[in-house]
Short mmCIF file of C-alpha atoms in Angstrom, two decimals:
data_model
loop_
_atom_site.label_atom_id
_atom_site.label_comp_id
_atom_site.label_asym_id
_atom_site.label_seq_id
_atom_site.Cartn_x
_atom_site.Cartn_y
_atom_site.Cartn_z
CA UNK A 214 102.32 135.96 89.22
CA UNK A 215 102.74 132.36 87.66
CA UNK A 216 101.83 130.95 90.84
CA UNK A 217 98.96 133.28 91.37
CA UNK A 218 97.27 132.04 87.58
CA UNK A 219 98.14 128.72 88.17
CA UNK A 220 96.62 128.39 91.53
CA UNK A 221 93.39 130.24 89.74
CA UNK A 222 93.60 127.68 87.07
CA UNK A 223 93.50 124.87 89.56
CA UNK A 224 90.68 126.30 91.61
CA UNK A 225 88.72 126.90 88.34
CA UNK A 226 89.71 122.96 87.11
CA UNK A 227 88.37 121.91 90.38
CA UNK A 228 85.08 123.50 90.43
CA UNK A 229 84.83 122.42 86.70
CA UNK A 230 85.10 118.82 87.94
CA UNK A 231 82.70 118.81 91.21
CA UNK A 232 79.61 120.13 88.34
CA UNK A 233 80.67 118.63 85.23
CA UNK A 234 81.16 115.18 86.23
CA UNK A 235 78.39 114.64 88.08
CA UNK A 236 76.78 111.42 87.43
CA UNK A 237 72.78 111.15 88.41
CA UNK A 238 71.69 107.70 88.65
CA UNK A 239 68.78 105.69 90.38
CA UNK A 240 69.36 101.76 92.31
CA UNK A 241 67.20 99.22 93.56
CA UNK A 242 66.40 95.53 93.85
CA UNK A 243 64.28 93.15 92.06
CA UNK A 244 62.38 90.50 94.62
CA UNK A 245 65.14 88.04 92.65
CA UNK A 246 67.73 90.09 94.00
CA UNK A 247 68.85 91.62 91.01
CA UNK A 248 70.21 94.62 91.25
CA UNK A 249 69.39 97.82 89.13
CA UNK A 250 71.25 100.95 88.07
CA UNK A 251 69.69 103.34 85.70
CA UNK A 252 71.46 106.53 84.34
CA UNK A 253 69.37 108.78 81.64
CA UNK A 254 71.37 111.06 79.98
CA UNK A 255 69.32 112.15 76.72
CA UNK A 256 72.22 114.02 75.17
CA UNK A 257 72.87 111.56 72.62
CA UNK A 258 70.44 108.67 70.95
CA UNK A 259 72.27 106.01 72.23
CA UNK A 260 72.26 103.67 75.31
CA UNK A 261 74.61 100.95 76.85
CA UNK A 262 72.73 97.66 78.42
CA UNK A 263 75.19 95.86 80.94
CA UNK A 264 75.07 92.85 83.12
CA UNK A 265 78.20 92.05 85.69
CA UNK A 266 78.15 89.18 87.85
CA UNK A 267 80.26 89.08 90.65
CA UNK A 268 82.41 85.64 89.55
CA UNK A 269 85.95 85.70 88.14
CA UNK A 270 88.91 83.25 88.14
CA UNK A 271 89.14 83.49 92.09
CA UNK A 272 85.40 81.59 91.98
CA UNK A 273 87.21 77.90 90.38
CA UNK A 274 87.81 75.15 91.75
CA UNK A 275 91.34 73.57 92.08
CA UNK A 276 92.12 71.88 88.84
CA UNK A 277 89.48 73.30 87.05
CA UNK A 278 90.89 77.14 86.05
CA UNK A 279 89.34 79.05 83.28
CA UNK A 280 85.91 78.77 83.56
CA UNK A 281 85.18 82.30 84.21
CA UNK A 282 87.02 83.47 81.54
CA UNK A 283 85.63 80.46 79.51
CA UNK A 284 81.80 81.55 80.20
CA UNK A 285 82.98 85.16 78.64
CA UNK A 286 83.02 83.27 75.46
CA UNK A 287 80.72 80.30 75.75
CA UNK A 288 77.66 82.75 76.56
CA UNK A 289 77.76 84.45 73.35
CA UNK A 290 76.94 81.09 72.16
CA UNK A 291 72.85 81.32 71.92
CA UNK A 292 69.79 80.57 74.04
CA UNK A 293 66.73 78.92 73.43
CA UNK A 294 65.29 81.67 71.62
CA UNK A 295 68.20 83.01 70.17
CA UNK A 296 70.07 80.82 67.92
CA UNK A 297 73.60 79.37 67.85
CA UNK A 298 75.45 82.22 65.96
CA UNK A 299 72.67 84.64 65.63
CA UNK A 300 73.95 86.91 69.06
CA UNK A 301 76.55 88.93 66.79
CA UNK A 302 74.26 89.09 63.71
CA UNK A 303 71.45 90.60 65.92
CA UNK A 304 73.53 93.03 67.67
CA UNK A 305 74.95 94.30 64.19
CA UNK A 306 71.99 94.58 62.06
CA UNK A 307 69.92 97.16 64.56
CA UNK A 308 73.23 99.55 64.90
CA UNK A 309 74.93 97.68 67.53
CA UNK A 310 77.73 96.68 69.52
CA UNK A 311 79.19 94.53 72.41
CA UNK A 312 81.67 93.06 73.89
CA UNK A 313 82.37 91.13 77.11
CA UNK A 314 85.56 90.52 79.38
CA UNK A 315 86.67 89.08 82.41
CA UNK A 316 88.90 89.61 85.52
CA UNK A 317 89.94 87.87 88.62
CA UNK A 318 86.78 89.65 90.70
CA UNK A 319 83.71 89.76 87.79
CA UNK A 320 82.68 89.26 84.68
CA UNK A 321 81.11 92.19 82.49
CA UNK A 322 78.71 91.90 79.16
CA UNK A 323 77.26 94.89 77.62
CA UNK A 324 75.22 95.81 74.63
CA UNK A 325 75.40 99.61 73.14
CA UNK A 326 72.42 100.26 71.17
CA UNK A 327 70.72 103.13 69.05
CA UNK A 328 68.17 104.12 71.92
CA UNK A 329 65.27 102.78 69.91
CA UNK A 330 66.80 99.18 70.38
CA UNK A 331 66.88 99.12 74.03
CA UNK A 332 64.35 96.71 74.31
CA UNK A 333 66.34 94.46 72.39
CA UNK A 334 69.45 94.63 74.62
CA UNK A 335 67.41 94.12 77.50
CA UNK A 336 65.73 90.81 76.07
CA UNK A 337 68.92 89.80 75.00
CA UNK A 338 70.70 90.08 78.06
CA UNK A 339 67.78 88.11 79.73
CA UNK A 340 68.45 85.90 77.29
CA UNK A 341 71.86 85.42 78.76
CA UNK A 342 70.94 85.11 82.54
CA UNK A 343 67.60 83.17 82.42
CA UNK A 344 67.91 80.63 79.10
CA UNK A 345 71.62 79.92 77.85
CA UNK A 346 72.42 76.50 76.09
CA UNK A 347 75.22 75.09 77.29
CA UNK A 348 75.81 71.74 75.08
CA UNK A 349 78.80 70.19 73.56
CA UNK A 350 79.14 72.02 70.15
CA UNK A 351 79.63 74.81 72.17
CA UNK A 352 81.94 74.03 74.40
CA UNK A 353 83.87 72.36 71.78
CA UNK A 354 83.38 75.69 69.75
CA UNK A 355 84.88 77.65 72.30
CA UNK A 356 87.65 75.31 73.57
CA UNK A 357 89.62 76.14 70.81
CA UNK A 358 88.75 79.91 70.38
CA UNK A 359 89.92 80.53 74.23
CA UNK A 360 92.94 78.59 73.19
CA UNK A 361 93.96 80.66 70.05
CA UNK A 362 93.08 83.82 72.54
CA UNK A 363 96.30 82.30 74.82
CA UNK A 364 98.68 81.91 72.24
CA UNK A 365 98.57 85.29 71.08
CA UNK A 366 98.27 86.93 74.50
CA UNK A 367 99.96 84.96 76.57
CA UNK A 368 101.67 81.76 74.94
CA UNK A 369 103.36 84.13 71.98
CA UNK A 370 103.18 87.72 73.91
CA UNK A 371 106.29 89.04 74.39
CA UNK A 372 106.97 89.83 78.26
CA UNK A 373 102.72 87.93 78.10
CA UNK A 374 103.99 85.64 81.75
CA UNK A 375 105.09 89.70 83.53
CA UNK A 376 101.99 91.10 82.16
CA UNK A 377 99.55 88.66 82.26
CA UNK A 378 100.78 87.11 85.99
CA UNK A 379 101.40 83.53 85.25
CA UNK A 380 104.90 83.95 85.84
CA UNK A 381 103.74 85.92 88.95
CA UNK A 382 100.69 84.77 90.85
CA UNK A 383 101.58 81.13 91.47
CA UNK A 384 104.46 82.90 94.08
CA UNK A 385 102.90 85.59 95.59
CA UNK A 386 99.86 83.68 96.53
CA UNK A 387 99.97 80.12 98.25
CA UNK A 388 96.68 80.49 100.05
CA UNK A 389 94.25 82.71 98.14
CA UNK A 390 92.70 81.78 94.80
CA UNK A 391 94.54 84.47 93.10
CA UNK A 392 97.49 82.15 92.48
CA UNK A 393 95.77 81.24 89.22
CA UNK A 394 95.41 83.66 86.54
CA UNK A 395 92.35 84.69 84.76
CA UNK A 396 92.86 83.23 81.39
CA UNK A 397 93.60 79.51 83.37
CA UNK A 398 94.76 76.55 82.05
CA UNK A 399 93.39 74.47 78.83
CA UNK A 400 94.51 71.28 80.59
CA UNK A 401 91.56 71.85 82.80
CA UNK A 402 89.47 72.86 80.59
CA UNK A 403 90.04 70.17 78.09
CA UNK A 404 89.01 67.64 81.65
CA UNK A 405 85.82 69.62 82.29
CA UNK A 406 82.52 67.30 81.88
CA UNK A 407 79.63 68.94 80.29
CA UNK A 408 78.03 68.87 83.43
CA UNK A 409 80.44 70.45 85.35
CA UNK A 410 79.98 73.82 82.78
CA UNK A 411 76.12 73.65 83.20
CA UNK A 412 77.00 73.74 87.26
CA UNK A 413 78.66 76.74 86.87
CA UNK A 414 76.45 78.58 85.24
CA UNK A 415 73.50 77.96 87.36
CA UNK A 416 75.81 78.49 90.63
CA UNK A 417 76.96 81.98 89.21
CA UNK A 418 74.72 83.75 86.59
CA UNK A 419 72.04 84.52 88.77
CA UNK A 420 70.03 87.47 89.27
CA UNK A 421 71.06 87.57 93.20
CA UNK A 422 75.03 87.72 92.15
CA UNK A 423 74.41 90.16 89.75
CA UNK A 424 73.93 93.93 88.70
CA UNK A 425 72.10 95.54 85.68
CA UNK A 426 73.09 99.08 84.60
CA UNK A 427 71.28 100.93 81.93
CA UNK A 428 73.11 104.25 80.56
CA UNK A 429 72.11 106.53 77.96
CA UNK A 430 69.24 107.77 76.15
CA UNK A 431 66.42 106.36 78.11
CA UNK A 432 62.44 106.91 79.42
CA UNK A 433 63.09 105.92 83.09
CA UNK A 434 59.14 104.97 83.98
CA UNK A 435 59.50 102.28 80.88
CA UNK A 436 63.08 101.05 81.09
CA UNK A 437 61.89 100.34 84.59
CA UNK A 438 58.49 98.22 82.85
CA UNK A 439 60.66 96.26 80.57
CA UNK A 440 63.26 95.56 83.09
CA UNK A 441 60.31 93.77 85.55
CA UNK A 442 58.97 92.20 82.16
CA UNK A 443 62.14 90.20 81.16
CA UNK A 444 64.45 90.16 84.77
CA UNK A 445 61.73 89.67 87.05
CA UNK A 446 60.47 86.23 86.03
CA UNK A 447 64.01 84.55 86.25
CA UNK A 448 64.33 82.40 89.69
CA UNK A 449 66.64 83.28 92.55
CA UNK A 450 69.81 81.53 92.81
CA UNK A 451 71.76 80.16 96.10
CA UNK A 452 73.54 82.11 98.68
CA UNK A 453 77.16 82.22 97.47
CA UNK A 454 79.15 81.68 100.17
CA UNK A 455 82.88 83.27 99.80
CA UNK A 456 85.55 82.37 102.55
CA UNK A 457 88.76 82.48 100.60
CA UNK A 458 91.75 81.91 103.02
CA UNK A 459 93.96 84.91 103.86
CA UNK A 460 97.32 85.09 102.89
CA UNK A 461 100.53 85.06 105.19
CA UNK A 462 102.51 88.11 104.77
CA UNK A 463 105.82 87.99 102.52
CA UNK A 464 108.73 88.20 104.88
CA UNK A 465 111.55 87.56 102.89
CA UNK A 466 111.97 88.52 99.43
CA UNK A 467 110.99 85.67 96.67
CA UNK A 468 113.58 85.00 94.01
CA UNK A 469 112.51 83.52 90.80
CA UNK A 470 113.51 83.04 86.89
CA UNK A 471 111.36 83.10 83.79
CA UNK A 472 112.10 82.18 80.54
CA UNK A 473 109.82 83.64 77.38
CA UNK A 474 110.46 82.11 74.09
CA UNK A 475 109.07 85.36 72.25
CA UNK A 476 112.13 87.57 73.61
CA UNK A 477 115.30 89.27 73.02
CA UNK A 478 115.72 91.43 75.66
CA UNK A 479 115.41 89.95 79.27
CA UNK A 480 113.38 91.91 82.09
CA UNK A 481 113.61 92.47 85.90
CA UNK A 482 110.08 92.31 87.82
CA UNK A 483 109.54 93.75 91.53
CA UNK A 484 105.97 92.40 92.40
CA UNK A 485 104.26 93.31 95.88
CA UNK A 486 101.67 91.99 97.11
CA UNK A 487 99.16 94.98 98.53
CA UNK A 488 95.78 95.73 100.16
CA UNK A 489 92.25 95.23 97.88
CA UNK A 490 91.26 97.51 95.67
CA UNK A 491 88.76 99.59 98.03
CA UNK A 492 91.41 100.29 100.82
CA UNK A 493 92.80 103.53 100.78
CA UNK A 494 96.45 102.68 100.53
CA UNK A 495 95.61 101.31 97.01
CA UNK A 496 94.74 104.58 95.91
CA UNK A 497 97.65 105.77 97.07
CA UNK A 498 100.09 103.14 95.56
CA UNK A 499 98.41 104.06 92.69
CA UNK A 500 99.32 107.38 92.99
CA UNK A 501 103.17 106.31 93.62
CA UNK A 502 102.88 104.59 90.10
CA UNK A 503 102.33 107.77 88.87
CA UNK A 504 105.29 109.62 90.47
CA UNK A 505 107.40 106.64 89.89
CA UNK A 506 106.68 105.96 85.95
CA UNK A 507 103.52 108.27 84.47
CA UNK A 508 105.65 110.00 81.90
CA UNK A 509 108.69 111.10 80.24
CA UNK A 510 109.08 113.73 83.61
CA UNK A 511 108.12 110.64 85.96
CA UNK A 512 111.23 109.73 88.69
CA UNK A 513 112.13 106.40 87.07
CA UNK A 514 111.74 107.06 83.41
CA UNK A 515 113.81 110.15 83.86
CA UNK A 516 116.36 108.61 85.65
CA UNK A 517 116.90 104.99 84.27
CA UNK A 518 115.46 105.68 80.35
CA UNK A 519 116.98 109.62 79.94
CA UNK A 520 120.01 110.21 82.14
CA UNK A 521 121.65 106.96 82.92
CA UNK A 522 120.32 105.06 79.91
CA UNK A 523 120.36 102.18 81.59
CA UNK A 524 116.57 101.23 80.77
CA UNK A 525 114.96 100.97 77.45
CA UNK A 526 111.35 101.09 79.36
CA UNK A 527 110.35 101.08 82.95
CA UNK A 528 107.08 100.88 84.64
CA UNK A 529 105.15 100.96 87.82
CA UNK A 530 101.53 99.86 88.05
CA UNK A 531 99.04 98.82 90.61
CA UNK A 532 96.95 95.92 89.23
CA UNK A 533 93.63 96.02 91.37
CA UNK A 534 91.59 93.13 92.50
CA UNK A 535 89.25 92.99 95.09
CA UNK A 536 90.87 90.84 98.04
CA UNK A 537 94.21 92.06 97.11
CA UNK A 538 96.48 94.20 94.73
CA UNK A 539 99.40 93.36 93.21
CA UNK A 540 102.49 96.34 92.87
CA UNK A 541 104.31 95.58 89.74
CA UNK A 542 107.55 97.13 88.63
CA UNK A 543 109.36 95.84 85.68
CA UNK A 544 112.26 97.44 83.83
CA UNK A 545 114.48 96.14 80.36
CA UNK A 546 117.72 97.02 79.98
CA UNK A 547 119.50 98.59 77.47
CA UNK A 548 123.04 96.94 76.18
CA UNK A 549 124.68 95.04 78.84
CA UNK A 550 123.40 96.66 81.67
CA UNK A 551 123.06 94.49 84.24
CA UNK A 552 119.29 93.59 85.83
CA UNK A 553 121.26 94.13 89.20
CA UNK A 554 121.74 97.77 88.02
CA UNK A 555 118.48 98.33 87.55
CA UNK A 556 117.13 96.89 90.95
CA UNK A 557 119.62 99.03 92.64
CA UNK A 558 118.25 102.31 90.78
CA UNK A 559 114.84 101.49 91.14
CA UNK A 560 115.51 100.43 95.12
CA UNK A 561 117.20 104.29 95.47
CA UNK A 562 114.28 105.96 94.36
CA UNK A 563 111.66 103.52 96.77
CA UNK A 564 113.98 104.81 99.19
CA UNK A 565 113.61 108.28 99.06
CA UNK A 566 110.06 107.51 98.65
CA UNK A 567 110.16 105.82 102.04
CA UNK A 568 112.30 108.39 103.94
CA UNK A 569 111.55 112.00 102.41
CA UNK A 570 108.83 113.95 101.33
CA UNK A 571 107.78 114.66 98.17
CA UNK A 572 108.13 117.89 96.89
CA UNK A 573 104.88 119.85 96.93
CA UNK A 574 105.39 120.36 93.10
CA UNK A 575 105.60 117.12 92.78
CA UNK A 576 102.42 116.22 94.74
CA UNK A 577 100.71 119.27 93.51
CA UNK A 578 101.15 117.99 90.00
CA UNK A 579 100.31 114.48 90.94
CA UNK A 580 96.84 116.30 92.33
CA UNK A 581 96.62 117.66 88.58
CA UNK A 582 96.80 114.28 87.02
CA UNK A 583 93.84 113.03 88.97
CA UNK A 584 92.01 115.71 88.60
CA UNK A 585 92.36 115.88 85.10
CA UNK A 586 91.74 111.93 84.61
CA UNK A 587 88.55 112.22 86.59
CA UNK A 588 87.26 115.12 84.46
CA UNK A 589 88.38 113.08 81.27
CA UNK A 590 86.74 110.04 82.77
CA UNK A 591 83.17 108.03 82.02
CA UNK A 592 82.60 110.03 79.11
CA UNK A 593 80.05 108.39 77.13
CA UNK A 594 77.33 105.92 78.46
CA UNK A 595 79.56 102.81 77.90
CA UNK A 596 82.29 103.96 80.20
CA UNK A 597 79.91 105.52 82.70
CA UNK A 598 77.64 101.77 82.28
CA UNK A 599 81.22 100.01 83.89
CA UNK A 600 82.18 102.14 86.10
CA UNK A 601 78.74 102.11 88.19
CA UNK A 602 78.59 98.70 87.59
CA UNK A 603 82.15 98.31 89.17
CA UNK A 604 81.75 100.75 91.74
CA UNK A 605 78.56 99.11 93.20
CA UNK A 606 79.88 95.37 92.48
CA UNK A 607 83.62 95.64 93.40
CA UNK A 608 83.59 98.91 96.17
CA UNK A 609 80.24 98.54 97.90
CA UNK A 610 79.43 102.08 96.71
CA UNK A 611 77.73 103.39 93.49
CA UNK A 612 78.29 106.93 94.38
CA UNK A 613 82.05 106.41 94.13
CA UNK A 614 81.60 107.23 90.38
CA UNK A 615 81.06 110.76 91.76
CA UNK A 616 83.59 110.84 95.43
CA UNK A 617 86.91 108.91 94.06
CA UNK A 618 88.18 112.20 93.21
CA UNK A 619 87.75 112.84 97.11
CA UNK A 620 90.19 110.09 97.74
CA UNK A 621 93.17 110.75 96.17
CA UNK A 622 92.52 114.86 97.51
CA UNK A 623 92.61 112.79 100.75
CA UNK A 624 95.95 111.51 99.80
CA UNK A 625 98.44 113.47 102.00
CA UNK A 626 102.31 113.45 100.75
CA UNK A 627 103.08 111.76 104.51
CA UNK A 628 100.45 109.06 103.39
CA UNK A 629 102.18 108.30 100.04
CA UNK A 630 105.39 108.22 102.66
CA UNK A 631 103.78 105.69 104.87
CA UNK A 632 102.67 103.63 101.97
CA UNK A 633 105.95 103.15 100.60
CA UNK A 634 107.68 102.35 103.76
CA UNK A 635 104.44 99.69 104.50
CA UNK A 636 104.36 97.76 101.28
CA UNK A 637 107.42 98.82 98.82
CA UNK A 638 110.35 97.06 101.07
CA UNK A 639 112.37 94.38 99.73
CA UNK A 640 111.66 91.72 102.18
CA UNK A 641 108.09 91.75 100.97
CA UNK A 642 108.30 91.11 97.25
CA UNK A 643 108.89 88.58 94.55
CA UNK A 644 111.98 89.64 92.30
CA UNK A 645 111.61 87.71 88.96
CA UNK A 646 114.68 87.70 86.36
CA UNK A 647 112.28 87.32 83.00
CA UNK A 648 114.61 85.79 80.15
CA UNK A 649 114.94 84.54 76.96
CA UNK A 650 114.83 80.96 76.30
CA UNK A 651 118.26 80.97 74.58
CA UNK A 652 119.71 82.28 78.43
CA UNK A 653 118.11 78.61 79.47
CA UNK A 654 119.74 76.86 76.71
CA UNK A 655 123.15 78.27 77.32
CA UNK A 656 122.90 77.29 80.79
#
């Protein structure tokens, strides 16, 4: 009978998700080839404004890492009609709010307005694409702010070199641009010319490399009027041409140490380097992070944190970008148990990942998970504003927003045995011992 309501209460979650979550939306191109997403949903009198251009750290040049990230500040610095330090004070005093951020694959600004101001955030992020100064008082300005943002994320963040990849990238990719991580280095950016900043803005923040989306509560017929008035007039950009090399595959496993001045407690990583974020087998390696370490109930937490105590934390992730993924799995010990100990444990579980079947419980309530995440998902305009934004940008495919549920249904439990025996072997990763400085000095 418990089977017989739960199965019910599956059936009724599913048909709950294919009509709530529906997301109606209309694309097309400006003659600039910018790129237009518009979602009205008049629920609510509010509406998100977004830009994302297709340029992340991947897009530097050698010796000259952090400009991506760098623009995420810089650009919040004025235009010629909006003046230095006015972007924040204009935002706040008509009800607003924004923020910006950066990744390997894109950058992403947005605006979330009362609806009555979305003229404003549509100006304003013209502002951005078509007329921001780029001098020296504001690249001076933000010099330091991006490096106070590294010391406290990355510089003085405990376990910051696992999490944020610069203790990672440089070895898993020799080839690629990934080797350098988003946040980049303040050595190059304290070389940069002025010149060289104004350079990348015109190569990048054009129209042509980048996608509009505007969510909420809005009058289609004159979004679409102001959106010709204030995109339309800004110039096309060059062709950018990406041909990033591809990367040999791992064949023997990478050995590395760390050493983090902000901790106590050292750490084993197990990094893999897997397929882009739009492949298939990334939604599935996603899907083994859940098995692996979503929860107290999840294989690895259960066995390494509750029964053998041999873990203080554990976790699985797969960190998508759009060339390639990264698989990371990092573990701390508790007492004196060895990092050895813990590779062996988390190896025995990969291993019966890569030899048996998972129990249909076990898959059934992985199903759940994604089912429930998906109806939980994109639910207000500034989530929804991203995700098409992404899905179009990063996937090729704005209806994804809708079908990604599809996917992981796909997802057989001989698929999530394939993609552990493909990617998750031990010949194919980077194993990093993470310690304390002290373990250096005592050396």
């Amino acid at each position: 009978m418990k089977k017989t309501i739960f199965s019910m209460a599956f059936l009724l979650l599913a048909g709950y998700t294919a009509s709530a979550q529906k997301v109606a939306f209309e694309e097309y191109d400006l003659d600039n080839g910018l790129h237009v997403i518009l979602h009205q949903d008049n629920s609510a009198p509010v509406v998100t404004t977004s830009v994302m251009y297709h340029v992340g750290s991947k897009d530097e040049e050698v010796n000259r890492t952090g400009f991506a990230h760098f623009f995420e500040h810089l650009l919040f610095e004025g235009t010629e009609n909006i003046k230095r330090g006015e972007w924040f004070k204009i935002v706040s005093s008509h009800g607003g709010s924004n923020n910006a951020n950066t990744t390997t694959d894109r950058t992403y600004y947005y605006e979330t307005f009362p609806s009555n101001n979305l003229q404003l955030g549509l100006w304003m992020e013209s502002e951005r694409m078509m007329h921001a100064v780029i001098n020296q008082v504001g690249v001076d300005t933000q010099n330091e702010v991006v490096k106070e943002e590294k010391r406290q994320r990355v510089d003085n963040s405990p376990y910051g070199g696992l999490l944020y990849g610069t203790a990672v990238q440089p070895y898993l990719f020799k080839k690629h641009p990934y080797r350098t991580t988003t946040i980049g280095s303040m050595k190059d950016l304290d070389a940069a010319k002025l010149n060289e900043f104004i350079d990348f803005y015109h190569k990048f923040y054009i129209p042509n490399n980048a996608v509009l989306v505007v969510a909420g509560d809005i009058d289609v017929p004159q979004t679409k009027k102001w959106i010709k008035e204030y995109f339309a007039p800004i110039q096309k950009g060059n062709t950018i041409n990406r041909n990033f090399p591809k990367e040999d595959p791992i064949t023997q496993e990478i050995k590395t140490t760390e050493y983090d001045s902000n901790i106590q407690v050292p750490a084993l990583g197990l990094v893999y380097r897997t397929p882009g974020m739009a492949e298939k087998d990334a939604y599935t390696l996603d899907m083994i992070s859940t098995y692996l370490s979503g929860g107290k109930s999840s294989k690895l937490y259960k066995k390494m944190v509750d029964e053998k105590k041999s873990a203080l934390q554990v976790i699985a992730f797969n960190r998508p970008m759009e060339d390639y993924s990264m698989y990371n799995i990092i573990a701390l010990p508790i007492g004196k148990t060895s990092l050895d100990t813990l590779e062996t444990q988390i190896d025995e579980e990969i291993a019966k990942l890569q030899t048996n079947l998972i129990s249909e419980d076990d898959y059934q309530k992985l199903q759940n998970i994604k089912e429930n995440d998906f109806v939980n998902a994109n639910s207000g305009v500034e989530g929804i504003a991203n995700t098409l934004a992404r899905d179009y940008m990063l996937y090729g495919n704005t209806n994804l927003i809708n079908t990604e549920i599809d996917i992981y249904k796909s997802i057989t439990r001989e698929d999530i045995r394939a993609a552990a025996k493909k990617y998750l072997n031990k010949n194919q990763r980077l194993r990093i011992e993470y310690l304390p400085e002290s373990a250096k000095e005592s050396k």
